[in-house]
Short mmCIF file of C-alpha atoms in Angstrom, two decimals:
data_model
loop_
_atom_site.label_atom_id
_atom_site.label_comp_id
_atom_site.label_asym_id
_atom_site.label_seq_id
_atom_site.Cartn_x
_atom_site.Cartn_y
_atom_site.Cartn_z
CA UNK A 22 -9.69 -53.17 -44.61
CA UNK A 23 -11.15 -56.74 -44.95
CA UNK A 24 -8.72 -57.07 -47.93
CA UNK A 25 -5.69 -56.71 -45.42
CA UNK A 26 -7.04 -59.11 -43.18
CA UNK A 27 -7.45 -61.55 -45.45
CA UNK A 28 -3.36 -61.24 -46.41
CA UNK A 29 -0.89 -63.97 -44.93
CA UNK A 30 0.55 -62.27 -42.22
CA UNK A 31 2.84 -63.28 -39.26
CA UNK A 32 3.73 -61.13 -35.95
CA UNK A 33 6.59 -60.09 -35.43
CA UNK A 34 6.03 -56.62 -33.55
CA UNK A 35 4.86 -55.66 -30.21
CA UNK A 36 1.72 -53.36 -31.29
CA UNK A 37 1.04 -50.50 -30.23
CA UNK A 38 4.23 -48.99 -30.79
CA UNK A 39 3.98 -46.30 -27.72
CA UNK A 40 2.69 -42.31 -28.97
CA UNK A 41 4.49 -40.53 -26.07
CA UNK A 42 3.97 -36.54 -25.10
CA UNK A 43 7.87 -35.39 -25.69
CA UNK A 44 7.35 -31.97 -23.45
CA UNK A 45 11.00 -30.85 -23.55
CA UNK A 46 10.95 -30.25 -27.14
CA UNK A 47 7.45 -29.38 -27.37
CA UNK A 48 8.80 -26.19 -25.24
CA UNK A 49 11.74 -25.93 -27.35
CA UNK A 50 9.49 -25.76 -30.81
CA UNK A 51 6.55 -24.49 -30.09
CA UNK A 52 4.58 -26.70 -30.47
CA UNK A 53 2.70 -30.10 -29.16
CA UNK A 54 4.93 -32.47 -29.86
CA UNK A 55 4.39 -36.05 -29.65
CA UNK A 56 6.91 -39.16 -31.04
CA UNK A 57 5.67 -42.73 -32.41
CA UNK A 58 7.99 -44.96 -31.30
CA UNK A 59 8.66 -47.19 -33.68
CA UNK A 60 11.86 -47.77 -32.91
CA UNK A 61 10.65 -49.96 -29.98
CA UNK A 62 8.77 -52.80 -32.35
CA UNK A 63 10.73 -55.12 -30.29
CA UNK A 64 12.12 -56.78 -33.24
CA UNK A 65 16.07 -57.22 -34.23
CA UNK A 66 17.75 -53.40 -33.88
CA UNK A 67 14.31 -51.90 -33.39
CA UNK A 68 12.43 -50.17 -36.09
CA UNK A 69 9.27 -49.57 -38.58
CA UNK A 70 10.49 -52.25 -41.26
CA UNK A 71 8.64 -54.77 -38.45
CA UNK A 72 5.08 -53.90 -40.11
CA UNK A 73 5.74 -54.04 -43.32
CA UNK A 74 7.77 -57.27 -42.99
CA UNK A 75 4.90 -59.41 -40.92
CA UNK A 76 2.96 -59.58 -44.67
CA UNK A 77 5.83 -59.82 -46.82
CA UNK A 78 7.28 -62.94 -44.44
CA UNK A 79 3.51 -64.36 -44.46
CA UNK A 80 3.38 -64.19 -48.05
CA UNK A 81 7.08 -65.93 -47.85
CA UNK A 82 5.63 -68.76 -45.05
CA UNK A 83 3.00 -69.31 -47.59
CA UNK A 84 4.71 -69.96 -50.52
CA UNK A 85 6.75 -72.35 -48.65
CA UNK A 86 10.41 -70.15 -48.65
CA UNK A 87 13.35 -71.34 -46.59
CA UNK A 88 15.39 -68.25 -47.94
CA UNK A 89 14.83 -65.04 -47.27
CA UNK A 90 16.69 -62.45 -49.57
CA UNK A 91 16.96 -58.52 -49.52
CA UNK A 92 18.96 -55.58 -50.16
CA UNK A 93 20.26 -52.35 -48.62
CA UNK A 94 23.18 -50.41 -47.84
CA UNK A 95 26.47 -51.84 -46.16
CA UNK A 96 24.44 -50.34 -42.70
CA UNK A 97 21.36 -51.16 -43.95
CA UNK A 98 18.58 -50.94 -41.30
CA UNK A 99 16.01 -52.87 -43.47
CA UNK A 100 18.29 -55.73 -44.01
CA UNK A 101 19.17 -56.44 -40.23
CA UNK A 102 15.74 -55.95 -39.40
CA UNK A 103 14.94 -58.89 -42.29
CA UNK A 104 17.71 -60.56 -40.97
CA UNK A 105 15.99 -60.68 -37.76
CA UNK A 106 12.51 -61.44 -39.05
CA UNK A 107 13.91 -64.45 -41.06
CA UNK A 108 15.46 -66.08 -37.84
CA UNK A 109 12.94 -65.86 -36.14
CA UNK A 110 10.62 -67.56 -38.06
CA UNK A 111 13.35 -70.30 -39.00
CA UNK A 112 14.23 -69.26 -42.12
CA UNK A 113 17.85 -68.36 -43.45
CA UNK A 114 18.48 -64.40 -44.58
CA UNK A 115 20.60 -63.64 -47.30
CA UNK A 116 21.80 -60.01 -47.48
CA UNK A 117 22.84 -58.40 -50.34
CA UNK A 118 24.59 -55.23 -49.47
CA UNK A 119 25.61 -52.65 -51.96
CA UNK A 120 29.49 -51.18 -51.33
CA UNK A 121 32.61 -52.76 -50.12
CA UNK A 122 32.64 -53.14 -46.04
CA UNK A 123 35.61 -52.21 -43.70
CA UNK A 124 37.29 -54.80 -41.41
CA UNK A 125 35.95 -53.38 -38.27
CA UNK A 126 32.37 -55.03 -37.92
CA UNK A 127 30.15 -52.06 -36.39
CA UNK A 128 26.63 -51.11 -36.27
CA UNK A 129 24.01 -53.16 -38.34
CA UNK A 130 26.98 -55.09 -40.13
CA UNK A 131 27.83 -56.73 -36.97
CA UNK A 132 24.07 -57.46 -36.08
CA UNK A 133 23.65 -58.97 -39.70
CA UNK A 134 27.44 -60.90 -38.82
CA UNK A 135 25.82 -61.91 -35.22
CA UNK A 136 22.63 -63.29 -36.99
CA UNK A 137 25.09 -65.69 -39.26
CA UNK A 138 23.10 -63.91 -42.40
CA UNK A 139 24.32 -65.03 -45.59
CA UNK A 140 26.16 -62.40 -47.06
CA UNK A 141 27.54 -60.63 -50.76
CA UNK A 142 28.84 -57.21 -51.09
CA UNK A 143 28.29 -55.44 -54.57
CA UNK A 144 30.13 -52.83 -55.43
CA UNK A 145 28.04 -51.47 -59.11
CA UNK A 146 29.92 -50.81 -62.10
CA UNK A 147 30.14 -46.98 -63.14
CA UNK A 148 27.68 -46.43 -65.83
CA UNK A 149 24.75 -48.79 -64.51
CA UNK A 150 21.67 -48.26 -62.38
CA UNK A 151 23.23 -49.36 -58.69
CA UNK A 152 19.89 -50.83 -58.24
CA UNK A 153 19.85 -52.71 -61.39
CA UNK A 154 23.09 -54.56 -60.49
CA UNK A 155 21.71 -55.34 -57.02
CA UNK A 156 18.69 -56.31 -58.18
CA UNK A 157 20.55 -58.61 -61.15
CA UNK A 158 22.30 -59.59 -58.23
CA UNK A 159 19.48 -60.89 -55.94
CA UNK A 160 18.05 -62.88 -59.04
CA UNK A 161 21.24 -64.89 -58.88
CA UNK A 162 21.51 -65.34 -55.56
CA UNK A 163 18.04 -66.91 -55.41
CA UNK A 164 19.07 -69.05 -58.72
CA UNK A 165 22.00 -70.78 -56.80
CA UNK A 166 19.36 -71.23 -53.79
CA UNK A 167 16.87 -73.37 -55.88
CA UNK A 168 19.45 -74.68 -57.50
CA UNK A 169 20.93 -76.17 -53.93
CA UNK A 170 17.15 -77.43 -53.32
CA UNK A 171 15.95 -74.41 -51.25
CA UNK A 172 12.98 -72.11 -51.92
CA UNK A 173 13.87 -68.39 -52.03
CA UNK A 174 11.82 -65.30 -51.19
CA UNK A 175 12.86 -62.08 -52.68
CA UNK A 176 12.29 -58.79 -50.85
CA UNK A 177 12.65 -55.17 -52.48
CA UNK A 178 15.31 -52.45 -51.04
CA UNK A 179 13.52 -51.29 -48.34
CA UNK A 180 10.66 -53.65 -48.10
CA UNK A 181 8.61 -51.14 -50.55
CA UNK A 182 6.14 -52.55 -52.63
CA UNK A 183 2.51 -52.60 -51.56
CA UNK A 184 2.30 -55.95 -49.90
CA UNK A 185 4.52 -54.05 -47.23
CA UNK A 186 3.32 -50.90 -47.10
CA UNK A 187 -0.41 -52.17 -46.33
CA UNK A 188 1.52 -52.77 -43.13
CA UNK A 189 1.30 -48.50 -42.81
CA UNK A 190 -2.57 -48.51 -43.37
CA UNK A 191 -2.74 -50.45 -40.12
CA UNK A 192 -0.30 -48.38 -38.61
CA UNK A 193 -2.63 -45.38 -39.18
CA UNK A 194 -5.43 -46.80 -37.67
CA UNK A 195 -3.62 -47.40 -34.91
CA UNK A 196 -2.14 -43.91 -34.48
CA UNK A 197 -5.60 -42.94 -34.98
CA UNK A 198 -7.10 -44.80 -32.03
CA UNK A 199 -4.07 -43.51 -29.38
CA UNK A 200 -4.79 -40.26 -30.59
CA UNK A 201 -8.54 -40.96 -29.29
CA UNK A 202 -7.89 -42.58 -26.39
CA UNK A 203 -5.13 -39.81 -24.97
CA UNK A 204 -8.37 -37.45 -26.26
CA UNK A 205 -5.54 -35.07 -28.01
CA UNK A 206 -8.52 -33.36 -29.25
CA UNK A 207 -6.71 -31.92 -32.47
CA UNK A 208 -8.57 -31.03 -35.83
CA UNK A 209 -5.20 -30.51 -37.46
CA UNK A 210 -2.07 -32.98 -36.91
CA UNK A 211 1.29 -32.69 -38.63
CA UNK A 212 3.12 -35.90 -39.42
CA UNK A 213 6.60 -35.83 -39.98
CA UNK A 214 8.62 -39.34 -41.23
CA UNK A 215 12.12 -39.63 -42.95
CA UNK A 216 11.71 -40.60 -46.67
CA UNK A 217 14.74 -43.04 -48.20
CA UNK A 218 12.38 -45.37 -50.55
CA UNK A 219 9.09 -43.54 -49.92
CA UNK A 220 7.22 -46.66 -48.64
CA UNK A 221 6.40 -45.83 -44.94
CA UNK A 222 5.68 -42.13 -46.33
CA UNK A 223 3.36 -44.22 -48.93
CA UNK A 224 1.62 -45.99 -46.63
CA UNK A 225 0.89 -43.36 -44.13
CA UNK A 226 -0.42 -41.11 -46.78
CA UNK A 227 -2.42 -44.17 -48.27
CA UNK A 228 -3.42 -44.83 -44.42
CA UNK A 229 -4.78 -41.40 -43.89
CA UNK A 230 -6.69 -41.15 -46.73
CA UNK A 231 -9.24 -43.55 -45.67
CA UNK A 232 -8.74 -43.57 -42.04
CA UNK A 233 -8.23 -39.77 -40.96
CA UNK A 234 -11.16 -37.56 -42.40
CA UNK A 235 -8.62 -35.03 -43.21
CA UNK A 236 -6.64 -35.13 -39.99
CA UNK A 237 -3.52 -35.48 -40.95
CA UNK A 238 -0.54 -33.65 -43.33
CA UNK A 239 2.04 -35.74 -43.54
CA UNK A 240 5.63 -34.22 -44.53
CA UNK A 241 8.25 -36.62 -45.43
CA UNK A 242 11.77 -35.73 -45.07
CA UNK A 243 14.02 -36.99 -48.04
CA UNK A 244 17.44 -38.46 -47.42
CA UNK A 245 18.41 -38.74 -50.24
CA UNK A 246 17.73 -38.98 -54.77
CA UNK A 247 15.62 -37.22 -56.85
CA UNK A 248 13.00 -35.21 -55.25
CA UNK A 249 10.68 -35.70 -58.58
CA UNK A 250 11.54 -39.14 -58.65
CA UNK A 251 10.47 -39.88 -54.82
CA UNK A 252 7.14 -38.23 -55.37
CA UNK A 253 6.25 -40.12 -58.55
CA UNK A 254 6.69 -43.57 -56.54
CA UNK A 255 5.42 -42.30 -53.35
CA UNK A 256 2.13 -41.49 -54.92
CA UNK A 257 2.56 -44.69 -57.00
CA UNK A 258 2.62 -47.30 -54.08
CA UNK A 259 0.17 -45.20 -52.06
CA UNK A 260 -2.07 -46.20 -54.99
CA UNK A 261 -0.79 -49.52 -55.36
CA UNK A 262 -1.19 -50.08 -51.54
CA UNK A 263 -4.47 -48.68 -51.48
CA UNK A 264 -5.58 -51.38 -54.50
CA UNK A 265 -4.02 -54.41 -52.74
CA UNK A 266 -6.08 -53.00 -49.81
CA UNK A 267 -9.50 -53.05 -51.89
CA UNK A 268 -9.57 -49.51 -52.24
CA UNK A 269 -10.14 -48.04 -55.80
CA UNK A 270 -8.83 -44.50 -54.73
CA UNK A 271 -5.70 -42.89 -56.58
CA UNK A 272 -3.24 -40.63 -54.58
CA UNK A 273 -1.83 -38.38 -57.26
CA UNK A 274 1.54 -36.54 -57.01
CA UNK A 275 -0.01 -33.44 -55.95
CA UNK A 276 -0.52 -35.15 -52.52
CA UNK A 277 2.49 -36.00 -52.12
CA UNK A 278 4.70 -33.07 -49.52
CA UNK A 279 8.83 -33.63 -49.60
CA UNK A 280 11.50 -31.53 -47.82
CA UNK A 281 14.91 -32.41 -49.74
CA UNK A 282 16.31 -29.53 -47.95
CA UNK A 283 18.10 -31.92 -45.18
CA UNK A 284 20.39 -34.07 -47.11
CA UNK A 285 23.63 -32.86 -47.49
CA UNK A 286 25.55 -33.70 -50.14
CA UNK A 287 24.47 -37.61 -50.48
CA UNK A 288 22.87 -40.04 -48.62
CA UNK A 289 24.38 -40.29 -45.30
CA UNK A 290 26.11 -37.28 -44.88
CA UNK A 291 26.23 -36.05 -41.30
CA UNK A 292 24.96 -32.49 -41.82
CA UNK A 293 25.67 -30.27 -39.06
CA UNK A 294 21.96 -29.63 -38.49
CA UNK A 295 21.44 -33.62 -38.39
CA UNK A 296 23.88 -33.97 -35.55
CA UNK A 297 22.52 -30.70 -33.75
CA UNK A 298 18.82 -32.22 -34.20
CA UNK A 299 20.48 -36.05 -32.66
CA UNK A 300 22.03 -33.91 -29.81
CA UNK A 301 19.21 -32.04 -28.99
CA UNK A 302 17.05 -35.09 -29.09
CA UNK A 303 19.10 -37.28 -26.56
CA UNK A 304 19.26 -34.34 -23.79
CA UNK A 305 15.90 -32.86 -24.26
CA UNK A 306 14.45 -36.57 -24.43
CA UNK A 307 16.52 -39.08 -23.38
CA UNK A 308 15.33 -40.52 -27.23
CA UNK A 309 18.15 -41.74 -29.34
CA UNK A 310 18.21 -40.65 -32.89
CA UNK A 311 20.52 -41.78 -35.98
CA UNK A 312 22.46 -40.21 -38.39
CA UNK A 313 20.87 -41.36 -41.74
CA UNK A 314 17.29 -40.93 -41.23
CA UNK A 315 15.60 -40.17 -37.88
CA UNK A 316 17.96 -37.05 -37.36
CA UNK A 317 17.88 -35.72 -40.60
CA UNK A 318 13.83 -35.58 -39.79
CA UNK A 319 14.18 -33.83 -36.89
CA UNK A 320 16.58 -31.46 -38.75
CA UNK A 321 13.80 -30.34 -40.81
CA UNK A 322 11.12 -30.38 -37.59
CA UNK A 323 13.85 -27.93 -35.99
CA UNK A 324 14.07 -26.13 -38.39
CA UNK A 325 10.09 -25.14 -39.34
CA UNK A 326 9.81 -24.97 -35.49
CA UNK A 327 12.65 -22.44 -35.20
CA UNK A 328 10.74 -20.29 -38.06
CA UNK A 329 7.35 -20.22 -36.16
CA UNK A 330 5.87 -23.19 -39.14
CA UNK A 331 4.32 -25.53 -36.56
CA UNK A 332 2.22 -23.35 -34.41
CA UNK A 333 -0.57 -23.34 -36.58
CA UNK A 334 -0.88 -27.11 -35.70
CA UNK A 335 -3.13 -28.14 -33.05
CA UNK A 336 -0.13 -31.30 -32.98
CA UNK A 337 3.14 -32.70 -34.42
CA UNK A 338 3.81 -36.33 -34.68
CA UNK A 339 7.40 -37.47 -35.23
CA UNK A 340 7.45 -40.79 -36.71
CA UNK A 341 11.03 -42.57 -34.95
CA UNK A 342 11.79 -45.10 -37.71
CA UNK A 343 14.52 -46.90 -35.71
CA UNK A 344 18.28 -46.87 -36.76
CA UNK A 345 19.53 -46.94 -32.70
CA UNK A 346 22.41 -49.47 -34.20
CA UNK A 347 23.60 -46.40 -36.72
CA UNK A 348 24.56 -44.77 -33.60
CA UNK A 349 27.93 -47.23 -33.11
CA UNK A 350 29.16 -46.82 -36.89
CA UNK A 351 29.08 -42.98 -36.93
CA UNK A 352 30.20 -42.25 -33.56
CA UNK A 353 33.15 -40.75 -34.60
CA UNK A 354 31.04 -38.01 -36.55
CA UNK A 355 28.15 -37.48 -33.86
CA UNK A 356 30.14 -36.37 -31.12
#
């Protein structure tokens, strides 16, 4: 843990993110159900993406950036919530966003429009990696920065690599304190996150492996890709993490639990189980879920409650990643 400490680091979050009792759907599952509210880090939108980017902006303070640069989707949660990160700190965000956008400015586009981010719209090539081109992509952009005098700091799609994801570990230790302090008095705890590039599963499973004794199972619910392909990195920055971290333990792939059962037909498809789990949600809890990730989680949480799978669990923990600004793209599909 001294390891972490010892990273550049700047705060951007309002820690702890609450652990609140939702009783409603406890009832309605069948089990004791409780919700991490990340969604209320208090930064940009809302959302997890605040932890992991307070060390990758540190590292960028440090090395003296006045550019911050990252990718996502056209709606991309990630990218307003860098977006966010870089103003605040003083720094100028460039987005690069994969797809073409429509003319009506909604959801995260507008918040990334409202923020005066920097922005270029890729639209990959049949026949190429997408993320290749938009990683290609980022390279240039951060050429024609330094070659205009500035000092560019590139972040992955999704903020995953390990200097983010260390910002999980923490979050475990934190989850594991609340869960101490509300005495919850539970010997077996399901965790339940959506997976889209596997490094907030990573870095709760990295998290719990030196924090939890054993506490915790942690399910991640895939929104998208290759299954086979998610496991393989989410064991692979859990390890990564874990080294950065001064750890010399290995998570192997056999650690790794996925549910791909939830994603429709491609990332963000509005399943009809996804919009029953979002509607549920907001009258049972007065908690707003989105459309891409968050709902799809509870989908799958609905789902094993509705088949008797969480009872054996002395507690469930839903990890809310954010996404409340998905809400005003897909309205038109949620109710």
């Amino acid at each position: 843990m001294n390891n972490i400490l010892a990273l550049p680091r700047v705060m951007l979050g309002s820690w702890p993110t609450p652990l609140q009792p939702a009783d409603q759907l406890s009832r309605q599952l069948g089990c004791r159900l409780y919700i991490k509210r990340e969604d209320m880090t208090g930064l940009g939108g809302g959302g997890n993406k605040a932890r992991k980017l307070e060390f990758q902006l540190g590292q960028a303070i440090n090395d003296g950036a006045t550019h911050i640069i990252t990718t996502g989707a056209i709606q991309s949660n990630h990218a307003q919530l860098t977006a966010a990160a870089a103003r605040r700190l003083g720094l100028q965000p460039h987005l690069v966003l994969s797809g073409q956008p429509d003319k009506q400015r909604r959801g995260n586009l507008y918040l990334d429009h409202l923020m005066d981010s920097e922005l270029t719209f890729v639209s990959p090539p049949a026949g190429r990696p997408p993320l290749e081109v938009i990683n290609e992509t980022m390279v240039q952009v951060a050429k024609s920065i330094t070659n205009q005098g500035g000092t560019p700091y590139i972040i992955p799609e999704g903020g995953t690599d390990a200097l983010g994801t260390v910002g999980y570990i923490l979050a475990v230790k934190e989850l594991v304190q609340q869960i101490s302090s509300m005495q919850m008095n539970a010997k077996r705890i399901l965790i339940v996150v959506a997976t889209g590039t596997c490094g907030t599963h990573a870095g709760l499973i990295a998290g719990a492996s030196i924090i939890s004794n054993n506490l915790f199972e942690i399910l991640g619910v895939s929104v998208s890709g290759n299954t086979d392909i998610k496991i393989e990195k989410t064991a692979r920055i859990a390890t990564e993490t874990l080294s950065l971290a001064g750890y010399e333990q290995t998570i192997d792939e056999g650690q790794v639990w996925i549910e791909d059962g939830f994603i429709g037909s491609r990332y963000a498809d509005i399943t009809e189980a996804c919009r029953n789990a979002i509607h549920q949600t907001a009258r049972s809890e007065g908690i707003f879920l989105d459309p891409v990730y968050t709902g799809k989680a509870m989908a799958a949480l609905v789902h094993m409650g509705q088949h008797g799978q969480l009872s054996k669990y002395d507690a469930v923990i839903f990890i809310h990643t954010g996404g409340f600004p998905l809400l005003f793209n897909y309205d038109y599909a949620i109710l």
